[in-house]
Amino acid sequence: MADPGRVGVAPGPLTVAYGFDDGVRRPIADRNGRHVLRPLGQNGGTLRLVPQGRGLAVDYPERCTLPRERDCPRAILEGFRDDTLNPGRRPVRYGASVLMTHADLADGANVLQKGYSVGGISQFKLQVDHRQGRPSCVIAGQSARIYRAEPLLDVADGTWHALECRRTPNRLLMIVDGILRAWVAIPPLLTIANAEPLRVGGKGAAPGNDQFAGAIDNVFVSITA
């Protein structure tokens, strides 16, 4: 069990990857049989499965149009605290495949994240932000500075796109369908280490969670030496 007063980092290289061919009604282990995700929902929000290639992907609640956001259905996948998913200063790759249309867009739609960018918690995150369908990669250390790589590219076109974020020693890269689309310089000493779980589809299940709408598949995090 992790020491609640101390936040650790990955002791070495680590890769976790999630496919959803076995369903989402029970806890989902990564392809190595560990690092479990579980479905969480509020206001009747549920996750369902849709065909993707030869397998299945997770479909999130439709974009809510109720007058009060707090009444909207919400659903995400959330892990447990797992400090081995903290890259610290190591290079890290993370991403997912997404399927969205413009009807799915909002001011914030989080694909996956660990941690938060405010309060000195630190974070790595992938999102499709704004109503222009632009994907972006975000990392933050324990300072107030937030680093974002965001191409002028619309991925909410009703087809699947593979989105990848890559932190190198001095850059944060945004890769879409295998092509480098944007990057931003980052300080080599920036450290990402927090006690938050890995979350897929939102930053939580409470109101204001930057709920994702659309479908997600092939989620991965890979920390290198």
PDB file of C-alpha atoms in Angstrom:
ATOM      1  CA  MET A   1       0.000   0.000   0.000  1.00  0.00           C
ATOM      2  CA  ALA A   2       1.283   3.473  -0.856  1.00  0.00           C
ATOM      3  CA  ASP A   3       2.353   5.702   2.017  1.00  0.00           C
ATOM      4  CA  PRO A   4      -0.340   8.449   2.090  1.00  0.00           C
ATOM      5  CA  GLY A   5       2.244  11.016   3.147  1.00  0.00           C
ATOM      6  CA  ARG A   6       4.721  10.262   0.384  1.00  0.00           C
ATOM      7  CA  VAL A   7       4.206  10.218  -3.381  1.00  0.00           C
ATOM      8  CA  GLY A   8       6.366   7.774  -5.297  1.00  0.00           C
ATOM      9  CA  VAL A   9       7.354   7.482  -8.942  1.00  0.00           C
ATOM     10  CA  ALA A  10       7.802   4.599 -11.352  1.00  0.00           C
ATOM     11  CA  PRO A  11      10.839   2.564 -10.243  1.00  0.00           C
ATOM     12  CA  GLY A  12      11.632   1.682 -13.850  1.00  0.00           C
ATOM     13  CA  PRO A  13      10.131   1.312 -17.308  1.00  0.00           C
ATOM     14  CA  LEU A  14       6.425   0.503 -17.274  1.00  0.00           C
ATOM     15  CA  THR A  15       3.689   0.154 -19.891  1.00  0.00           C
ATOM     16  CA  VAL A  16      -0.049  -0.226 -19.255  1.00  0.00           C
ATOM     17  CA  ALA A  17      -2.551  -0.667 -22.086  1.00  0.00           C
ATOM     18  CA  TYR A  18      -6.309  -1.112 -22.037  1.00  0.00           C
ATOM     19  CA  GLY A  19      -8.633  -2.623 -24.600  1.00  0.00           C
ATOM     20  CA  PHE A  20     -12.293  -3.024 -23.749  1.00  0.00           C
ATOM     21  CA  ASP A  21     -13.263  -6.200 -25.572  1.00  0.00           C
ATOM     22  CA  ASP A  22     -14.272  -7.931 -22.319  1.00  0.00           C
ATOM     23  CA  GLY A  23     -16.777  -5.231 -21.321  1.00  0.00           C
ATOM     24  CA  VAL A  24     -17.035  -2.371 -18.835  1.00  0.00           C
ATOM     25  CA  ARG A  25     -19.516  -3.711 -16.268  1.00  0.00           C
ATOM     26  CA  ARG A  26     -16.734  -5.005 -14.059  1.00  0.00           C
ATOM     27  CA  PRO A  27     -13.253  -3.758 -13.138  1.00  0.00           C
ATOM     28  CA  ILE A  28     -10.960  -3.648 -16.183  1.00  0.00           C
ATOM     29  CA  ALA A  29      -7.359  -4.779 -15.823  1.00  0.00           C
ATOM     30  CA  ASP A  30      -4.665  -3.672 -18.221  1.00  0.00           C
ATOM     31  CA  ARG A  31      -3.258  -6.232 -20.643  1.00  0.00           C
ATOM     32  CA  ASN A  32      -0.743  -7.404 -18.018  1.00  0.00           C
ATOM     33  CA  GLY A  33      -3.566  -8.185 -15.588  1.00  0.00           C
ATOM     34  CA  ARG A  34      -2.942  -5.311 -13.181  1.00  0.00           C
ATOM     35  CA  HIS A  35      -3.668  -1.555 -12.868  1.00  0.00           C
ATOM     36  CA  VAL A  36      -7.439  -1.867 -12.645  1.00  0.00           C
ATOM     37  CA  LEU A  37      -9.969   0.693 -13.909  1.00  0.00           C
ATOM     38  CA  ARG A  38     -13.571   0.713 -12.665  1.00  0.00           C
ATOM     39  CA  PRO A  39     -16.676   2.439 -14.060  1.00  0.00           C
ATOM     40  CA  LEU A  40     -18.067   5.348 -12.033  1.00  0.00           C
ATOM     41  CA  GLY A  41     -21.227   7.286 -12.804  1.00  0.00           C
ATOM     42  CA  GLN A  42     -23.669   9.871 -11.502  1.00  0.00           C
ATOM     43  CA  ASN A  43     -27.193  10.897 -12.509  1.00  0.00           C
ATOM     44  CA  GLY A  44     -27.709   7.707 -14.458  1.00  0.00           C
ATOM     45  CA  GLY A  45     -24.584   8.105 -16.556  1.00  0.00           C
ATOM     46  CA  THR A  46     -23.402   4.773 -17.950  1.00  0.00           C
ATOM     47  CA  LEU A  47     -20.777   3.406 -20.296  1.00  0.00           C
ATOM     48  CA  ARG A  48     -21.604   1.059 -23.156  1.00  0.00           C
ATOM     49  CA  LEU A  49     -19.675  -0.835 -25.787  1.00  0.00           C
ATOM     50  CA  VAL A  50     -19.562  -0.128 -29.515  1.00  0.00           C
ATOM     51  CA  PRO A  51     -17.776  -2.006 -32.325  1.00  0.00           C
ATOM     52  CA  GLN A  52     -14.268  -0.874 -33.148  1.00  0.00           C
ATOM     53  CA  GLY A  53     -12.285  -2.853 -35.701  1.00  0.00           C
ATOM     54  CA  ARG A  54     -12.405  -6.494 -34.624  1.00  0.00           C
ATOM     55  CA  GLY A  55     -13.121  -5.567 -31.028  1.00  0.00           C
ATOM     56  CA  LEU A  56     -15.023  -3.131 -28.852  1.00  0.00           C
ATOM     57  CA  ALA A  57     -14.575   0.437 -27.621  1.00  0.00           C
ATOM     58  CA  VAL A  58     -16.142   2.373 -24.738  1.00  0.00           C
ATOM     59  CA  ASP A  59     -18.928   4.787 -25.645  1.00  0.00           C
ATOM     60  CA  TYR A  60     -19.506   7.625 -23.171  1.00  0.00           C
ATOM     61  CA  PRO A  61     -22.778   9.457 -22.375  1.00  0.00           C
ATOM     62  CA  GLU A  62     -24.048  11.794 -25.082  1.00  0.00           C
ATOM     63  CA  ARG A  63     -23.219  15.466 -24.690  1.00  0.00           C
ATOM     64  CA  CYS A  64     -25.687  16.835 -22.156  1.00  0.00           C
ATOM     65  CA  THR A  65     -27.889  19.829 -23.025  1.00  0.00           C
ATOM     66  CA  LEU A  66     -29.801  20.150 -19.739  1.00  0.00           C
ATOM     67  CA  PRO A  67     -30.078  23.710 -18.354  1.00  0.00           C
ATOM     68  CA  ARG A  68     -28.177  22.801 -15.180  1.00  0.00           C
ATOM     69  CA  GLU A  69     -24.881  21.015 -15.703  1.00  0.00           C
ATOM     70  CA  ARG A  70     -25.088  19.435 -12.266  1.00  0.00           C
ATOM     71  CA  ASP A  71     -28.115  17.425 -13.449  1.00  0.00           C
ATOM     72  CA  CYS A  72     -26.268  15.888 -16.405  1.00  0.00           C
ATOM     73  CA  PRO A  73     -25.464  12.158 -16.616  1.00  0.00           C
ATOM     74  CA  ARG A  74     -21.745  11.568 -16.066  1.00  0.00           C
ATOM     75  CA  ALA A  75     -19.587   8.450 -16.366  1.00  0.00           C
ATOM     76  CA  ILE A  76     -15.855   7.751 -16.415  1.00  0.00           C
ATOM     77  CA  LEU A  77     -13.343   4.981 -15.860  1.00  0.00           C
ATOM     78  CA  GLU A  78     -11.147   5.467 -12.796  1.00  0.00           C
ATOM     79  CA  GLY A  79      -8.278   3.499 -11.315  1.00  0.00           C
ATOM     80  CA  PHE A  80      -6.979   3.357  -7.776  1.00  0.00           C
ATOM     81  CA  ARG A  81      -3.997   5.272  -6.463  1.00  0.00           C
ATOM     82  CA  ASP A  82      -0.984   3.888  -8.310  1.00  0.00           C
ATOM     83  CA  ASP A  83       2.307   5.732  -7.865  1.00  0.00           C
ATOM     84  CA  THR A  84       4.018   3.432 -10.389  1.00  0.00           C
ATOM     85  CA  LEU A  85       2.165   5.434 -13.072  1.00  0.00           C
ATOM     86  CA  ASN A  86       3.983   8.627 -12.027  1.00  0.00           C
ATOM     87  CA  PRO A  87       6.756   9.277 -14.564  1.00  0.00           C
ATOM     88  CA  GLY A  88       8.589  11.796 -12.392  1.00  0.00           C
ATOM     89  CA  ARG A  89      11.180  13.260 -14.793  1.00  0.00           C
ATOM     90  CA  ARG A  90      11.273  10.200 -17.052  1.00  0.00           C
ATOM     91  CA  PRO A  91      10.123  10.297 -20.674  1.00  0.00           C
ATOM     92  CA  VAL A  92       6.513   9.169 -20.985  1.00  0.00           C
ATOM     93  CA  ARG A  93       4.094   8.384 -23.816  1.00  0.00           C
ATOM     94  CA  TYR A  94       0.355   8.242 -23.286  1.00  0.00           C
ATOM     95  CA  GLY A  95      -2.690   8.321 -25.496  1.00  0.00           C
ATOM     96  CA  ALA A  96      -5.834   6.702 -26.846  1.00  0.00           C
ATOM     97  CA  SER A  97      -7.931   6.319 -29.966  1.00  0.00           C
ATOM     98  CA  VAL A  98     -11.049   8.499 -30.073  1.00  0.00           C
ATOM     99  CA  LEU A  99     -14.180   8.802 -32.187  1.00  0.00           C
ATOM    100  CA  MET A 100     -16.066  12.099 -31.921  1.00  0.00           C
ATOM    101  CA  THR A 101     -18.427  14.325 -33.890  1.00  0.00           C
ATOM    102  CA  HIS A 102     -19.081  18.027 -33.443  1.00  0.00           C
ATOM    103  CA  ALA A 103     -22.197  17.127 -31.449  1.00  0.00           C
ATOM    104  CA  ASP A 104     -19.840  15.593 -28.839  1.00  0.00           C
ATOM    105  CA  LEU A 105     -17.750  18.723 -28.312  1.00  0.00           C
ATOM    106  CA  ALA A 106     -17.727  21.047 -25.310  1.00  0.00           C
ATOM    107  CA  ASP A 107     -15.339  23.554 -23.747  1.00  0.00           C
ATOM    108  CA  GLY A 108     -13.572  20.629 -22.083  1.00  0.00           C
ATOM    109  CA  ALA A 109     -13.545  16.910 -22.892  1.00  0.00           C
ATOM    110  CA  ASN A 110     -10.862  14.914 -21.085  1.00  0.00           C
ATOM    111  CA  VAL A 111      -9.684  11.698 -22.723  1.00  0.00           C
ATOM    112  CA  LEU A 112      -7.251  10.560 -20.025  1.00  0.00           C
ATOM    113  CA  GLN A 113      -5.386  12.143 -17.161  1.00  0.00           C
ATOM    114  CA  LYS A 114      -3.466  11.546 -13.990  1.00  0.00           C
ATOM    115  CA  GLY A 115      -3.391  14.410 -11.536  1.00  0.00           C
ATOM    116  CA  TYR A 116      -4.387  18.046 -11.807  1.00  0.00           C
ATOM    117  CA  SER A 117      -2.691  21.089 -13.288  1.00  0.00           C
ATOM    118  CA  VAL A 118      -3.467  23.431 -10.356  1.00  0.00           C
ATOM    119  CA  GLY A 119      -2.549  23.430  -6.703  1.00  0.00           C
ATOM    120  CA  GLY A 120       0.956  22.063  -7.190  1.00  0.00           C
ATOM    121  CA  ILE A 121      -0.371  18.516  -7.709  1.00  0.00           C
ATOM    122  CA  SER A 122       1.186  17.923 -11.188  1.00  0.00           C
ATOM    123  CA  GLN A 123      -0.445  16.250 -14.150  1.00  0.00           C
ATOM    124  CA  PHE A 124      -0.283  14.578 -17.519  1.00  0.00           C
ATOM    125  CA  LYS A 125      -3.445  14.809 -19.643  1.00  0.00           C
ATOM    126  CA  LEU A 126      -4.875  14.283 -23.119  1.00  0.00           C
ATOM    127  CA  GLN A 127      -8.015  16.186 -24.079  1.00  0.00           C
ATOM    128  CA  VAL A 128     -10.111  17.367 -26.998  1.00  0.00           C
ATOM    129  CA  ASP A 129     -10.719  20.944 -25.982  1.00  0.00           C
ATOM    130  CA  HIS A 130     -12.895  23.761 -27.250  1.00  0.00           C
ATOM    131  CA  ARG A 131     -15.673  23.434 -29.802  1.00  0.00           C
ATOM    132  CA  GLN A 132     -13.254  23.267 -32.729  1.00  0.00           C
ATOM    133  CA  GLY A 133     -12.370  19.631 -32.029  1.00  0.00           C
ATOM    134  CA  ARG A 134      -8.714  20.334 -31.290  1.00  0.00           C
ATOM    135  CA  PRO A 135      -6.772  17.637 -29.435  1.00  0.00           C
ATOM    136  CA  SER A 136      -4.121  18.732 -26.978  1.00  0.00           C
ATOM    137  CA  CYS A 137      -1.506  17.330 -24.653  1.00  0.00           C
ATOM    138  CA  VAL A 138      -1.003  18.948 -21.262  1.00  0.00           C
ATOM    139  CA  ILE A 139       1.578  18.475 -18.535  1.00  0.00           C
ATOM    140  CA  ALA A 140       2.197  20.444 -15.377  1.00  0.00           C
ATOM    141  CA  GLY A 141       4.691  20.144 -12.560  1.00  0.00           C
ATOM    142  CA  GLN A 142       4.433  21.575  -9.085  1.00  0.00           C
ATOM    143  CA  SER A 143       4.681  25.181 -10.269  1.00  0.00           C
ATOM    144  CA  ALA A 144       1.811  27.255 -11.660  1.00  0.00           C
ATOM    145  CA  ARG A 145       3.075  26.871 -15.261  1.00  0.00           C
ATOM    146  CA  ILE A 146       1.012  24.630 -17.556  1.00  0.00           C
ATOM    147  CA  TYR A 147       2.468  23.315 -20.825  1.00  0.00           C
ATOM    148  CA  ARG A 148       0.161  22.511 -23.734  1.00  0.00           C
ATOM    149  CA  ALA A 149       0.843  21.180 -27.229  1.00  0.00           C
ATOM    150  CA  GLU A 150      -2.228  21.838 -29.400  1.00  0.00           C
ATOM    151  CA  PRO A 151      -2.377  21.636 -33.193  1.00  0.00           C
ATOM    152  CA  LEU A 152      -4.853  23.552 -35.340  1.00  0.00           C
ATOM    153  CA  LEU A 153      -6.549  20.297 -36.264  1.00  0.00           C
ATOM    154  CA  ASP A 154     -10.151  19.079 -35.996  1.00  0.00           C
ATOM    155  CA  VAL A 155     -10.455  15.411 -34.962  1.00  0.00           C
ATOM    156  CA  ALA A 156     -14.230  15.514 -34.324  1.00  0.00           C
ATOM    157  CA  ASP A 157     -15.032  14.343 -37.834  1.00  0.00           C
ATOM    158  CA  GLY A 158     -16.807  11.066 -37.105  1.00  0.00           C
ATOM    159  CA  THR A 159     -13.771   8.859 -37.801  1.00  0.00           C
ATOM    160  CA  TRP A 160     -11.288   7.187 -35.464  1.00  0.00           C
ATOM    161  CA  HIS A 161      -8.057   9.022 -34.657  1.00  0.00           C
ATOM    162  CA  ALA A 162      -5.042   7.783 -32.711  1.00  0.00           C
ATOM    163  CA  LEU A 163      -3.883  10.521 -30.327  1.00  0.00           C
ATOM    164  CA  GLU A 164      -0.522  10.349 -28.572  1.00  0.00           C
ATOM    165  CA  CYS A 165       1.303  12.659 -26.187  1.00  0.00           C
ATOM    166  CA  ARG A 166       5.036  12.247 -25.767  1.00  0.00           C
ATOM    167  CA  ARG A 167       7.208  13.906 -23.128  1.00  0.00           C
ATOM    168  CA  THR A 168      10.899  13.948 -24.068  1.00  0.00           C
ATOM    169  CA  PRO A 169      13.602  15.512 -21.875  1.00  0.00           C
ATOM    170  CA  ASN A 170      12.825  19.011 -23.165  1.00  0.00           C
ATOM    171  CA  ARG A 171       9.650  18.849 -25.277  1.00  0.00           C
ATOM    172  CA  LEU A 172       6.008  17.842 -25.125  1.00  0.00           C
ATOM    173  CA  LEU A 173       4.842  16.433 -28.479  1.00  0.00           C
ATOM    174  CA  MET A 174       1.306  15.956 -29.864  1.00  0.00           C
ATOM    175  CA  ILE A 175       1.093  13.132 -32.418  1.00  0.00           C
ATOM    176  CA  VAL A 176      -2.104  12.464 -34.390  1.00  0.00           C
ATOM    177  CA  ASP A 177      -2.451   9.309 -36.486  1.00  0.00           C
ATOM    178  CA  GLY A 178       1.308   8.805 -36.337  1.00  0.00           C
ATOM    179  CA  ILE A 179       2.197  12.330 -37.507  1.00  0.00           C
ATOM    180  CA  LEU A 180       3.800  14.975 -35.296  1.00  0.00           C
ATOM    181  CA  ARG A 181       1.354  17.887 -35.267  1.00  0.00           C
ATOM    182  CA  ALA A 182       2.514  20.203 -32.449  1.00  0.00           C
ATOM    183  CA  TRP A 183       5.131  20.561 -29.750  1.00  0.00           C
ATOM    184  CA  VAL A 184       6.111  22.901 -26.930  1.00  0.00           C
ATOM    185  CA  ALA A 185       9.359  23.287 -25.006  1.00  0.00           C
ATOM    186  CA  ILE A 186       9.338  22.141 -21.363  1.00  0.00           C
ATOM    187  CA  PRO A 187      11.943  22.296 -18.583  1.00  0.00           C
ATOM    188  CA  PRO A 188      13.951  19.058 -18.194  1.00  0.00           C
ATOM    189  CA  LEU A 189      13.521  19.149 -14.403  1.00  0.00           C
ATOM    190  CA  LEU A 190       9.705  19.203 -14.533  1.00  0.00           C
ATOM    191  CA  THR A 191       8.451  16.375 -12.296  1.00  0.00           C
ATOM    192  CA  ILE A 192       5.065  14.645 -12.567  1.00  0.00           C
ATOM    193  CA  ALA A 193       4.204  12.786  -9.369  1.00  0.00           C
ATOM    194  CA  ASN A 194       0.827  12.765  -7.653  1.00  0.00           C
ATOM    195  CA  ALA A 195      -1.430  10.555  -5.559  1.00  0.00           C
ATOM    196  CA  GLU A 196      -4.343  10.734  -8.022  1.00  0.00           C
ATOM    197  CA  PRO A 197      -5.618   7.688  -9.948  1.00  0.00           C
ATOM    198  CA  LEU A 198      -5.589   7.326 -13.708  1.00  0.00           C
ATOM    199  CA  ARG A 199      -8.917   8.539 -15.127  1.00  0.00           C
ATOM    200  CA  VAL A 200     -10.387   7.983 -18.592  1.00  0.00           C
ATOM    201  CA  GLY A 201     -13.241  10.145 -19.887  1.00  0.00           C
ATOM    202  CA  GLY A 202     -13.254  12.932 -17.305  1.00  0.00           C
ATOM    203  CA  LYS A 203     -11.495  14.291 -14.236  1.00  0.00           C
ATOM    204  CA  GLY A 204     -14.052  12.644 -11.941  1.00  0.00           C
ATOM    205  CA  ALA A 205     -17.751  11.872 -11.785  1.00  0.00           C
ATOM    206  CA  ALA A 206     -18.806  15.045  -9.962  1.00  0.00           C
ATOM    207  CA  PRO A 207     -20.238  18.164 -11.651  1.00  0.00           C
ATOM    208  CA  GLY A 208     -17.771  20.128 -13.777  1.00  0.00           C
ATOM    209  CA  ASN A 209     -15.807  16.991 -14.645  1.00  0.00           C
ATOM    210  CA  ASP A 210     -14.929  17.898 -18.268  1.00  0.00           C
ATOM    211  CA  GLN A 211     -16.970  14.917 -19.364  1.00  0.00           C
ATOM    212  CA  PHE A 212     -15.918  13.210 -22.595  1.00  0.00           C
ATOM    213  CA  ALA A 213     -18.595  12.371 -25.163  1.00  0.00           C
ATOM    214  CA  GLY A 214     -17.887   9.953 -27.983  1.00  0.00           C
ATOM    215  CA  ALA A 215     -15.948   6.671 -27.937  1.00  0.00           C
ATOM    216  CA  ILE A 216     -12.493   5.749 -26.585  1.00  0.00           C
ATOM    217  CA  ASP A 217     -10.280   2.715 -27.211  1.00  0.00           C
ATOM    218  CA  ASN A 218      -6.630   1.616 -26.944  1.00  0.00           C
ATOM    219  CA  VAL A 219      -5.710   3.648 -23.856  1.00  0.00           C
ATOM    220  CA  PHE A 220      -2.048   3.434 -22.897  1.00  0.00           C
ATOM    221  CA  VAL A 221       0.660   4.919 -20.681  1.00  0.00           C
ATOM    222  CA  SER A 222       4.311   4.014 -21.284  1.00  0.00           C
ATOM    223  CA  ILE A 223       7.125   5.252 -19.029  1.00  0.00           C
ATOM    224  CA  THR A 224      10.651   4.650 -20.338  1.00  0.00           C
ATOM    225  CA  ALA A 225      14.038   4.515 -18.686  1.00  0.00           C
TER     226      ALA A 225
END
